[in-house]
CSV table of C-alpha atoms in Angstrom, one decimal:
chain,number,residue,atom,x,y,z
A,12,UNK,CA,-35.2,45.0,22.1
A,13,UNK,CA,-34.9,47.5,19.4
A,14,UNK,CA,-35.2,46.6,15.8
A,15,UNK,CA,-31.6,47.7,15.2
A,16,UNK,CA,-30.3,45.2,17.8
A,17,UNK,CA,-32.3,42.4,16.1
A,18,UNK,CA,-30.8,43.4,12.7
A,19,UNK,CA,-27.3,43.3,14.2
A,20,UNK,CA,-27.8,39.8,15.6
A,21,UNK,CA,-29.3,38.6,12.3
A,22,UNK,CA,-26.2,39.8,10.4
A,23,UNK,CA,-23.6,38.4,12.8
A,24,UNK,CA,-25.1,34.9,13.3
A,25,UNK,CA,-24.2,33.5,9.9
A,26,UNK,CA,-20.5,34.2,10.6
A,27,UNK,CA,-20.5,31.7,13.4
A,28,UNK,CA,-22.4,29.1,11.3
A,29,UNK,CA,-20.3,29.4,8.1
A,30,UNK,CA,-17.7,26.9,9.4
A,31,UNK,CA,-20.2,24.1,9.2
A,32,UNK,CA,-21.2,24.7,5.5
A,33,UNK,CA,-19.9,21.9,3.2
A,34,UNK,CA,-18.5,20.0,6.2
A,35,UNK,CA,-17.7,16.3,5.6
A,36,UNK,CA,-17.7,14.1,8.7
A,37,UNK,CA,-14.3,12.3,9.2
A,38,UNK,CA,-16.0,8.9,9.2
A,39,UNK,CA,-17.2,9.6,5.6
A,40,UNK,CA,-13.7,10.5,4.3
A,41,UNK,CA,-11.6,8.0,2.4
A,42,UNK,CA,-8.1,8.8,3.3
A,43,UNK,CA,-6.0,8.2,0.1
A,44,UNK,CA,-2.4,7.4,1.0
A,45,UNK,CA,-1.2,6.1,-2.4
A,46,UNK,CA,-2.0,6.5,-6.0
A,47,UNK,CA,-0.8,4.5,-9.0
A,48,UNK,CA,-1.2,5.4,-12.7
A,49,UNK,CA,-1.0,2.9,-15.5
A,50,UNK,CA,-1.3,3.1,-19.2
A,51,UNK,CA,-4.1,0.8,-20.5
A,52,UNK,CA,-4.0,1.9,-24.2
A,53,UNK,CA,-4.2,4.7,-26.8
A,54,UNK,CA,-7.3,6.3,-28.3
A,55,UNK,CA,-5.9,7.7,-31.5
A,56,UNK,CA,-3.5,10.7,-31.5
A,57,UNK,CA,-2.4,11.9,-28.1
A,58,UNK,CA,-5.4,10.4,-26.3
A,59,UNK,CA,-4.8,7.7,-23.7
A,60,UNK,CA,-6.7,5.2,-21.6
A,61,UNK,CA,-5.4,5.5,-18.1
A,62,UNK,CA,-5.9,3.2,-15.1
A,63,UNK,CA,-6.0,5.1,-11.8
A,64,UNK,CA,-5.6,3.1,-8.5
A,65,UNK,CA,-6.2,4.8,-5.2
A,66,UNK,CA,-5.1,3.1,-1.9
A,67,UNK,CA,-7.3,4.0,1.0
A,68,UNK,CA,-6.9,3.3,4.7
A,69,UNK,CA,-9.2,0.4,5.7
A,70,UNK,CA,-11.0,1.9,8.8
A,71,UNK,CA,-12.6,-1.5,9.7
A,72,UNK,CA,-9.2,-3.2,10.0
A,73,UNK,CA,-7.6,-0.4,11.8
A,74,UNK,CA,-10.4,0.0,14.4
A,75,UNK,CA,-10.4,-3.7,15.1
A,76,UNK,CA,-6.7,-3.8,15.6
A,77,UNK,CA,-6.7,-0.8,17.9
A,78,UNK,CA,-9.6,-2.0,20.0
A,79,UNK,CA,-8.3,-5.5,20.2
A,80,UNK,CA,-11.4,-7.0,18.6
A,81,UNK,CA,-11.4,-10.4,17.0
A,82,UNK,CA,-11.2,-11.0,13.3
A,83,UNK,CA,-9.2,-7.8,12.4
A,84,UNK,CA,-6.0,-9.7,12.0
A,85,UNK,CA,-7.0,-11.2,8.7
A,86,UNK,CA,-8.2,-8.0,7.2
A,87,UNK,CA,-5.8,-5.8,5.1
A,88,UNK,CA,-5.1,-2.4,6.5
A,89,UNK,CA,-5.9,-0.9,3.1
A,90,UNK,CA,-8.4,-0.9,0.3
A,91,UNK,CA,-7.5,-0.4,-3.4
A,92,UNK,CA,-10.1,1.0,-5.8
A,93,UNK,CA,-9.6,1.5,-9.5
A,94,UNK,CA,-11.2,3.2,-12.5
A,95,UNK,CA,-10.3,3.6,-16.2
A,96,UNK,CA,-10.7,6.9,-18.1
A,97,UNK,CA,-8.9,9.2,-20.5
A,98,UNK,CA,-9.0,11.8,-17.7
A,99,UNK,CA,-7.6,11.3,-14.2
A,100,UNK,CA,-9.9,13.9,-12.8
A,101,UNK,CA,-12.9,12.0,-14.2
A,102,UNK,CA,-11.6,8.7,-12.9
A,103,UNK,CA,-11.1,10.2,-9.4
A,104,UNK,CA,-14.7,11.5,-9.5
A,105,UNK,CA,-16.1,8.1,-10.6
A,106,UNK,CA,-14.3,6.4,-7.7
A,107,UNK,CA,-16.8,8.0,-5.4
A,108,UNK,CA,-19.4,5.5,-6.6
A,109,UNK,CA,-17.1,2.5,-5.8
A,110,UNK,CA,-17.0,3.1,-2.1
A,111,UNK,CA,-19.1,4.8,0.6
A,112,UNK,CA,-16.1,6.9,1.4
A,113,UNK,CA,-15.3,10.2,-0.3
A,114,UNK,CA,-11.7,10.2,-1.5
A,115,UNK,CA,-9.6,12.7,0.4
A,116,UNK,CA,-6.0,13.5,-0.8
A,117,UNK,CA,-4.5,15.6,1.9
A,118,UNK,CA,-2.8,12.6,3.4
A,119,UNK,CA,-1.4,11.2,0.1
A,120,UNK,CA,2.1,9.9,0.6
A,121,UNK,CA,3.2,8.5,-2.7
A,122,UNK,CA,2.4,8.6,-6.4
A,123,UNK,CA,3.5,5.7,-8.5
A,124,UNK,CA,3.7,6.1,-12.3
A,125,UNK,CA,4.4,3.1,-14.6
A,126,UNK,CA,7.3,3.3,-17.1
A,127,UNK,CA,4.7,2.8,-19.9
A,128,UNK,CA,3.2,6.2,-19.0
A,129,UNK,CA,6.5,8.1,-18.9
A,130,UNK,CA,7.6,6.6,-22.2
A,131,UNK,CA,4.9,8.6,-24.0
A,132,UNK,CA,6.0,12.1,-24.9
A,133,UNK,CA,4.3,14.7,-22.7
A,134,UNK,CA,2.0,12.2,-20.9
A,135,UNK,CA,3.8,12.3,-17.6
A,136,UNK,CA,3.6,16.1,-17.2
A,137,UNK,CA,-0.1,15.9,-18.2
A,138,UNK,CA,-0.7,13.3,-15.5
A,139,UNK,CA,1.2,15.3,-12.8
A,140,UNK,CA,-0.8,18.4,-13.7
A,141,UNK,CA,-3.8,16.9,-12.1
A,142,UNK,CA,-1.9,16.5,-8.8
A,143,UNK,CA,-0.3,20.0,-9.0
A,144,UNK,CA,-3.7,21.6,-9.3
A,145,UNK,CA,-5.3,19.6,-6.5
A,146,UNK,CA,-5.8,22.1,-3.6
A,147,UNK,CA,-6.1,19.2,-1.1
A,148,UNK,CA,-2.7,17.8,-2.0
A,149,UNK,CA,0.5,18.6,-0.1
A,150,UNK,CA,3.4,19.7,-2.2
A,151,UNK,CA,5.8,17.2,-0.6
A,152,UNK,CA,4.2,14.1,-2.0
A,153,UNK,CA,6.8,11.6,-3.2
A,154,UNK,CA,6.8,10.5,-6.9
A,155,UNK,CA,8.3,7.3,-8.2
A,156,UNK,CA,8.4,5.4,-11.5
A,157,UNK,CA,7.7,1.7,-11.4
A,158,UNK,CA,9.0,-1.1,-13.5
A,159,UNK,CA,5.9,-2.9,-14.8
A,160,UNK,CA,2.4,-2.1,-13.6
A,161,UNK,CA,2.3,0.5,-10.9
A,162,UNK,CA,-0.9,-0.9,-9.4
A,163,UNK,CA,0.9,-4.2,-8.6
A,164,UNK,CA,3.1,-2.3,-6.2
A,165,UNK,CA,0.0,-1.2,-4.3
A,166,UNK,CA,-1.1,-4.8,-4.0
A,167,UNK,CA,2.1,-5.8,-2.3
A,168,UNK,CA,1.5,-6.6,1.4
A,169,UNK,CA,4.5,-5.7,3.5
A,170,UNK,CA,5.3,-7.6,6.7
A,171,UNK,CA,6.3,-4.6,8.9
A,172,UNK,CA,3.8,-2.0,7.7
A,173,UNK,CA,0.0,-2.0,7.4
A,174,UNK,CA,-0.1,-0.5,3.9
A,175,UNK,CA,2.2,-0.6,0.8
A,176,UNK,CA,2.1,3.1,0.3
A,177,UNK,CA,3.3,3.8,3.9
A,178,UNK,CA,6.0,1.2,3.5
A,179,UNK,CA,7.4,2.9,0.4
A,180,UNK,CA,7.1,6.3,2.0
A,181,UNK,CA,9.1,5.2,5.1
A,182,UNK,CA,11.6,3.3,2.9
A,183,UNK,CA,12.7,6.6,1.4
A,184,UNK,CA,12.3,8.9,4.4
A,185,UNK,CA,15.9,8.6,5.4
A,186,UNK,CA,17.3,8.5,1.8
A,187,UNK,CA,20.1,10.9,2.6
A,188,UNK,CA,21.4,8.6,5.3
A,189,UNK,CA,20.9,5.4,3.4
A,190,UNK,CA,23.0,6.0,0.3
A,191,UNK,CA,20.0,6.0,-2.0
A,192,UNK,CA,18.5,8.7,-4.2
A,193,UNK,CA,16.0,11.2,-2.7
A,194,UNK,CA,12.6,10.8,-4.3
A,195,UNK,CA,11.2,13.5,-6.5
A,196,UNK,CA,8.4,15.6,-4.9
A,197,UNK,CA,5.4,17.2,-6.6
A,198,UNK,CA,6.6,20.8,-6.0
A,199,UNK,CA,10.1,19.9,-7.4
A,200,UNK,CA,8.6,18.4,-10.5
A,201,UNK,CA,6.4,21.4,-11.0
A,202,UNK,CA,9.6,23.6,-11.1
A,203,UNK,CA,11.3,21.1,-13.5
A,204,UNK,CA,8.4,21.2,-15.9
A,205,UNK,CA,8.4,25.0,-16.0
A,206,UNK,CA,12.1,25.3,-16.8
A,207,UNK,CA,12.1,22.2,-19.1
A,208,UNK,CA,15.1,20.6,-17.4
A,209,UNK,CA,16.1,17.0,-17.9
A,210,UNK,CA,15.8,15.0,-14.7
A,211,UNK,CA,15.9,11.6,-13.1
A,212,UNK,CA,13.2,9.9,-11.0
A,213,UNK,CA,13.9,7.0,-8.6
A,214,UNK,CA,12.4,3.7,-9.7
A,215,UNK,CA,10.7,1.0,-7.5
A,216,UNK,CA,10.1,-2.5,-8.6
A,217,UNK,CA,8.9,-5.9,-7.2
A,218,UNK,CA,11.7,-8.5,-7.3
A,219,UNK,CA,11.0,-11.9,-5.6
A,220,UNK,CA,8.1,-10.4,-3.7
A,221,UNK,CA,10.3,-7.6,-2.3
A,222,UNK,CA,10.2,-3.9,-3.1
A,223,UNK,CA,13.6,-2.9,-4.5
A,224,UNK,CA,14.6,0.8,-4.6
A,225,UNK,CA,18.1,1.2,-6.0
A,226,UNK,CA,18.0,2.6,-9.6
A,227,UNK,CA,16.5,5.5,-11.6
A,228,UNK,CA,15.0,6.5,-14.9
A,229,UNK,CA,16.3,9.4,-17.0
A,230,UNK,CA,13.7,11.9,-18.5
A,231,UNK,CA,14.2,14.4,-21.2
A,232,UNK,CA,13.3,18.0,-20.2
A,233,UNK,CA,12.2,18.8,-23.7
A,234,UNK,CA,9.1,16.5,-23.8
A,235,UNK,CA,9.1,14.8,-20.4
A,236,UNK,CA,9.7,11.4,-22.0
A,237,UNK,CA,11.7,8.6,-20.5
A,238,UNK,CA,14.9,8.1,-22.5
A,239,UNK,CA,16.7,5.4,-20.4
A,240,UNK,CA,17.7,4.0,-17.0
A,241,UNK,CA,20.6,4.0,-14.7
A,242,UNK,CA,21.3,0.6,-13.0
A,243,UNK,CA,22.1,0.4,-9.3
A,244,UNK,CA,25.9,1.0,-9.7
A,245,UNK,CA,25.4,3.9,-12.1
A,246,UNK,CA,22.8,5.4,-9.7
A,247,UNK,CA,25.4,5.1,-6.9
A,248,UNK,CA,27.8,7.1,-9.2
A,249,UNK,CA,25.1,9.7,-9.6
A,250,UNK,CA,24.9,10.0,-5.9
A,251,UNK,CA,28.6,10.8,-5.6
A,252,UNK,CA,28.3,13.4,-8.4
A,253,UNK,CA,25.4,15.2,-6.8
A,254,UNK,CA,27.1,15.2,-3.4
A,255,UNK,CA,25.6,15.4,0.1
A,256,UNK,CA,25.2,11.6,0.4
A,257,UNK,CA,25.7,9.8,3.7
A,258,UNK,CA,25.4,6.1,4.4
A,259,UNK,CA,25.5,3.3,1.9
A,260,UNK,CA,28.7,1.4,1.3
A,261,UNK,CA,31.3,0.9,-1.4
A,262,UNK,CA,33.4,-2.2,-1.9
A,263,UNK,CA,37.1,-2.2,-2.8
A,264,UNK,CA,40.0,-4.6,-2.7
A,265,UNK,CA,43.0,-4.5,-0.4
A,266,UNK,CA,45.7,-7.2,-0.9
A,267,UNK,CA,43.2,-9.1,-3.0
A,268,UNK,CA,40.7,-9.2,-0.1
A,269,UNK,CA,37.3,-7.5,0.1
A,270,UNK,CA,37.0,-4.3,2.1
A,271,UNK,CA,33.6,-2.7,2.7
A,272,UNK,CA,33.6,1.0,3.5
A,273,UNK,CA,30.6,2.9,4.9
A,274,UNK,CA,30.2,6.4,3.4
A,275,UNK,CA,30.2,9.1,6.1
A,276,UNK,CA,30.2,12.0,3.6
A,277,UNK,CA,30.9,12.8,0.0
A,278,UNK,CA,31.3,16.5,-0.6
A,279,UNK,CA,31.5,17.7,-4.2
A,280,UNK,CA,32.7,20.9,-5.8
A,281,UNK,CA,32.2,21.5,-9.5
A,282,UNK,CA,33.8,24.3,-11.4
A,283,UNK,CA,33.7,25.4,-15.1
A,284,UNK,CA,37.4,25.7,-16.1
A,285,UNK,CA,37.0,26.2,-19.9
A,286,UNK,CA,34.2,28.5,-21.2
A,287,UNK,CA,34.6,27.6,-24.9
A,288,UNK,CA,31.1,26.4,-25.7
A,289,UNK,CA,32.4,23.9,-28.2
A,290,UNK,CA,34.6,22.4,-25.5
A,291,UNK,CA,33.3,23.2,-22.1
A,292,UNK,CA,35.5,21.7,-19.4
A,293,UNK,CA,34.5,21.1,-15.8
A,294,UNK,CA,36.5,19.9,-12.8
A,295,UNK,CA,34.5,17.7,-10.5
A,296,UNK,CA,36.2,17.2,-7.1
A,297,UNK,CA,34.9,14.7,-4.7
A,298,UNK,CA,36.1,14.5,-1.1
A,299,UNK,CA,35.0,11.2,0.3
A,300,UNK,CA,35.2,10.2,4.0
A,301,UNK,CA,34.3,6.7,5.2
A,302,UNK,CA,34.8,4.1,7.8
A,303,UNK,CA,35.9,0.5,7.4
A,304,UNK,CA,33.0,-1.8,8.4
A,305,UNK,CA,34.1,-5.1,7.0
A,306,UNK,CA,37.5,-6.6,6.1
A,307,UNK,CA,38.4,-10.0,4.8
A,308,UNK,CA,42.0,-10.8,5.3
A,309,UNK,CA,44.7,-10.7,7.9
A,310,UNK,CA,46.6,-7.4,7.1
A,311,UNK,CA,47.0,-5.0,10.0
A,312,UNK,CA,44.6,-2.1,9.2
A,313,UNK,CA,46.2,0.1,12.0
A,314,UNK,CA,49.3,0.6,9.9
A,315,UNK,CA,49.3,3.9,8.0
A,316,UNK,CA,50.6,2.2,4.9
A,317,UNK,CA,47.6,-0.1,4.9
A,318,UNK,CA,45.1,2.8,5.2
A,319,UNK,CA,46.9,4.8,2.5
A,320,UNK,CA,46.6,1.8,0.1
A,321,UNK,CA,42.9,1.4,0.8
A,322,UNK,CA,42.3,5.1,0.3
A,323,UNK,CA,44.1,5.0,-3.1
A,324,UNK,CA,42.0,1.9,-4.1
A,325,UNK,CA,38.8,3.8,-3.1
A,326,UNK,CA,39.8,6.8,-5.1
A,327,UNK,CA,40.3,4.7,-8.1
A,328,UNK,CA,37.0,2.8,-7.7
A,329,UNK,CA,34.9,5.9,-7.0
A,330,UNK,CA,36.4,7.7,-10.0
A,331,UNK,CA,35.6,4.8,-12.3
A,332,UNK,CA,32.0,4.6,-10.9
A,333,UNK,CA,31.5,8.4,-11.4
A,334,UNK,CA,33.1,8.4,-14.9
A,335,UNK,CA,30.9,5.5,-16.0
A,336,UNK,CA,27.7,7.4,-14.9
A,337,UNK,CA,28.9,10.6,-16.7
A,338,UNK,CA,29.6,8.7,-19.9
A,339,UNK,CA,26.1,7.1,-19.8
A,340,UNK,CA,24.2,10.4,-19.4
A,341,UNK,CA,26.5,12.4,-21.7
A,342,UNK,CA,27.2,10.0,-24.6
A,343,UNK,CA,24.1,7.8,-24.6
A,344,UNK,CA,21.3,9.9,-23.2
A,345,UNK,CA,22.7,13.4,-23.9
A,346,UNK,CA,20.7,14.7,-20.9
A,347,UNK,CA,22.1,16.8,-18.1
A,348,UNK,CA,20.8,15.2,-14.9
A,349,UNK,CA,24.2,15.7,-13.1
A,350,UNK,CA,23.9,19.5,-12.7
A,351,UNK,CA,26.6,20.8,-15.0
A,352,UNK,CA,24.1,23.3,-16.5
A,353,UNK,CA,23.3,24.6,-13.0
A,354,UNK,CA,27.0,25.4,-12.5
A,355,UNK,CA,27.0,27.6,-15.6
A,356,UNK,CA,23.6,29.2,-14.7
A,357,UNK,CA,24.6,30.0,-11.1
A,358,UNK,CA,28.2,31.2,-11.7
A,359,UNK,CA,28.2,32.4,-15.3
A,360,UNK,CA,24.7,33.6,-16.0
A,361,UNK,CA,25.5,35.7,-19.1
A,362,UNK,CA,27.1,32.7,-20.7
A,363,UNK,CA,24.1,30.5,-19.7
A,364,UNK,CA,21.6,32.9,-21.4
A,365,UNK,CA,23.4,32.3,-24.7
A,366,UNK,CA,23.4,28.5,-24.6
A,367,UNK,CA,20.3,27.6,-22.5
A,368,UNK,CA,18.4,26.4,-25.6
A,369,UNK,CA,21.3,24.4,-26.9
A,370,UNK,CA,22.6,22.9,-23.6
A,371,UNK,CA,21.2,19.4,-23.7
A,372,UNK,CA,19.2,19.7,-26.8
A,373,UNK,CA,19.8,21.4,-30.2
A,374,UNK,CA,23.6,21.7,-30.5
A,375,UNK,CA,23.8,19.8,-27.2
A,376,UNK,CA,26.9,21.4,-25.7
A,377,UNK,CA,26.5,19.2,-22.7
A,378,UNK,CA,27.3,16.0,-24.6
A,379,UNK,CA,30.5,17.7,-26.0
A,380,UNK,CA,31.7,18.8,-22.6
A,381,UNK,CA,34.7,17.3,-20.8
A,382,UNK,CA,34.4,16.4,-17.1
A,383,UNK,CA,37.7,15.9,-15.2
A,384,UNK,CA,37.0,13.8,-12.1
A,385,UNK,CA,39.2,14.0,-9.1
A,386,UNK,CA,38.6,12.0,-5.9
A,387,UNK,CA,40.2,12.4,-2.5
A,388,UNK,CA,39.4,9.6,-0.1
A,389,UNK,CA,39.9,9.6,3.7
A,390,UNK,CA,39.4,6.7,6.0
A,391,UNK,CA,38.4,8.2,9.4
A,392,UNK,CA,38.0,5.0,11.3
A,393,UNK,CA,38.9,1.3,10.9
A,394,UNK,CA,36.0,0.2,13.2
A,395,UNK,CA,35.9,-0.9,16.8
A,396,UNK,CA,38.4,-3.7,16.3
A,397,UNK,CA,41.4,-4.2,14.1
A,398,UNK,CA,41.2,-7.9,13.5
A,399,UNK,CA,39.1,-10.7,15.0
A,400,UNK,CA,41.6,-13.3,14.0
A,401,UNK,CA,45.2,-13.6,12.8
A,402,UNK,CA,47.2,-16.3,11.4
A,403,UNK,CA,48.6,-18.5,14.2
A,404,UNK,CA,46.2,-17.1,16.7
A,405,UNK,CA,42.9,-18.7,15.7
A,406,UNK,CA,42.6,-20.7,18.9
A,407,UNK,CA,43.3,-17.8,21.3
């Protein structure tokens, strides 16, 4: 064989071997599915002690359950490892010495950040920067704030799921169809940080040994600091303002009896009707459609008069709910998390350029704006049955 042919073989061979360089066998990987960040204390000016908790799949428990081997039933399906540091990157590296598995973040599902972290100006965006830069991380990882210590949520053992992280992830998977807020994702937060917009993040908490997911925290876009919360009812109002919601229910009264209406859709159209920056006026029109799922009382719901009365009561209740939320974010928090600035930016960009730095900061034109709420409700169905029982017919 000629020397040229040997040289060609020598040059080509490394190409086929390169795929194995730096390879980590799958059994040596620690699949991180959840991460919690807590504030442990301060070290002087703008330096913090952080506690990072990583939740890894427990391969021993999973393998025993899948193979039917004995003893696996008492083992948790997850392992939590922790480390304290003033740097999350350093904490993540030190965790390699706490287990024989190398932390691998490509399958990370949720990031939990305690309220104590987000209450510190700028700390939340610094924390998230580590995850934004991580090349292993998928951009769709869900981010939540926790009431109390975030690591305690990762200690919760759900009954219907092997790991707390997976339970939280699945709990929020169908948020649009469950009448709850969609979680914030890493890529969305990155965009928010760049444009310094105020925002909300859904909050999870442990109540009576159950994970509750029904309210939110409000964060200033100026310094990424938590400035308040919305309770469950105010969060429901936020859902109606943002539109696109489906599922969830709203209660109203008809003839002094409870009526429970399931949301089928809530379409929103918001317009700027007055461009005077000292008195911006918006019209917020909500078209609600729902079905009656529960009715206490004996009134005939098949009568048009009955449906019309329920629709009017719904319009009144939804309007009050929405106006309560608007008042909270406008007057108390002065932070535009309801998208009014987006309406100006998208439809009146020249105007937006002149007020962008004084929208919900500085002069804060947002807090001075007027929002006129109009609700149109439509009951599309009264359910499979009109009434189960009527007066005088209980024994039939």
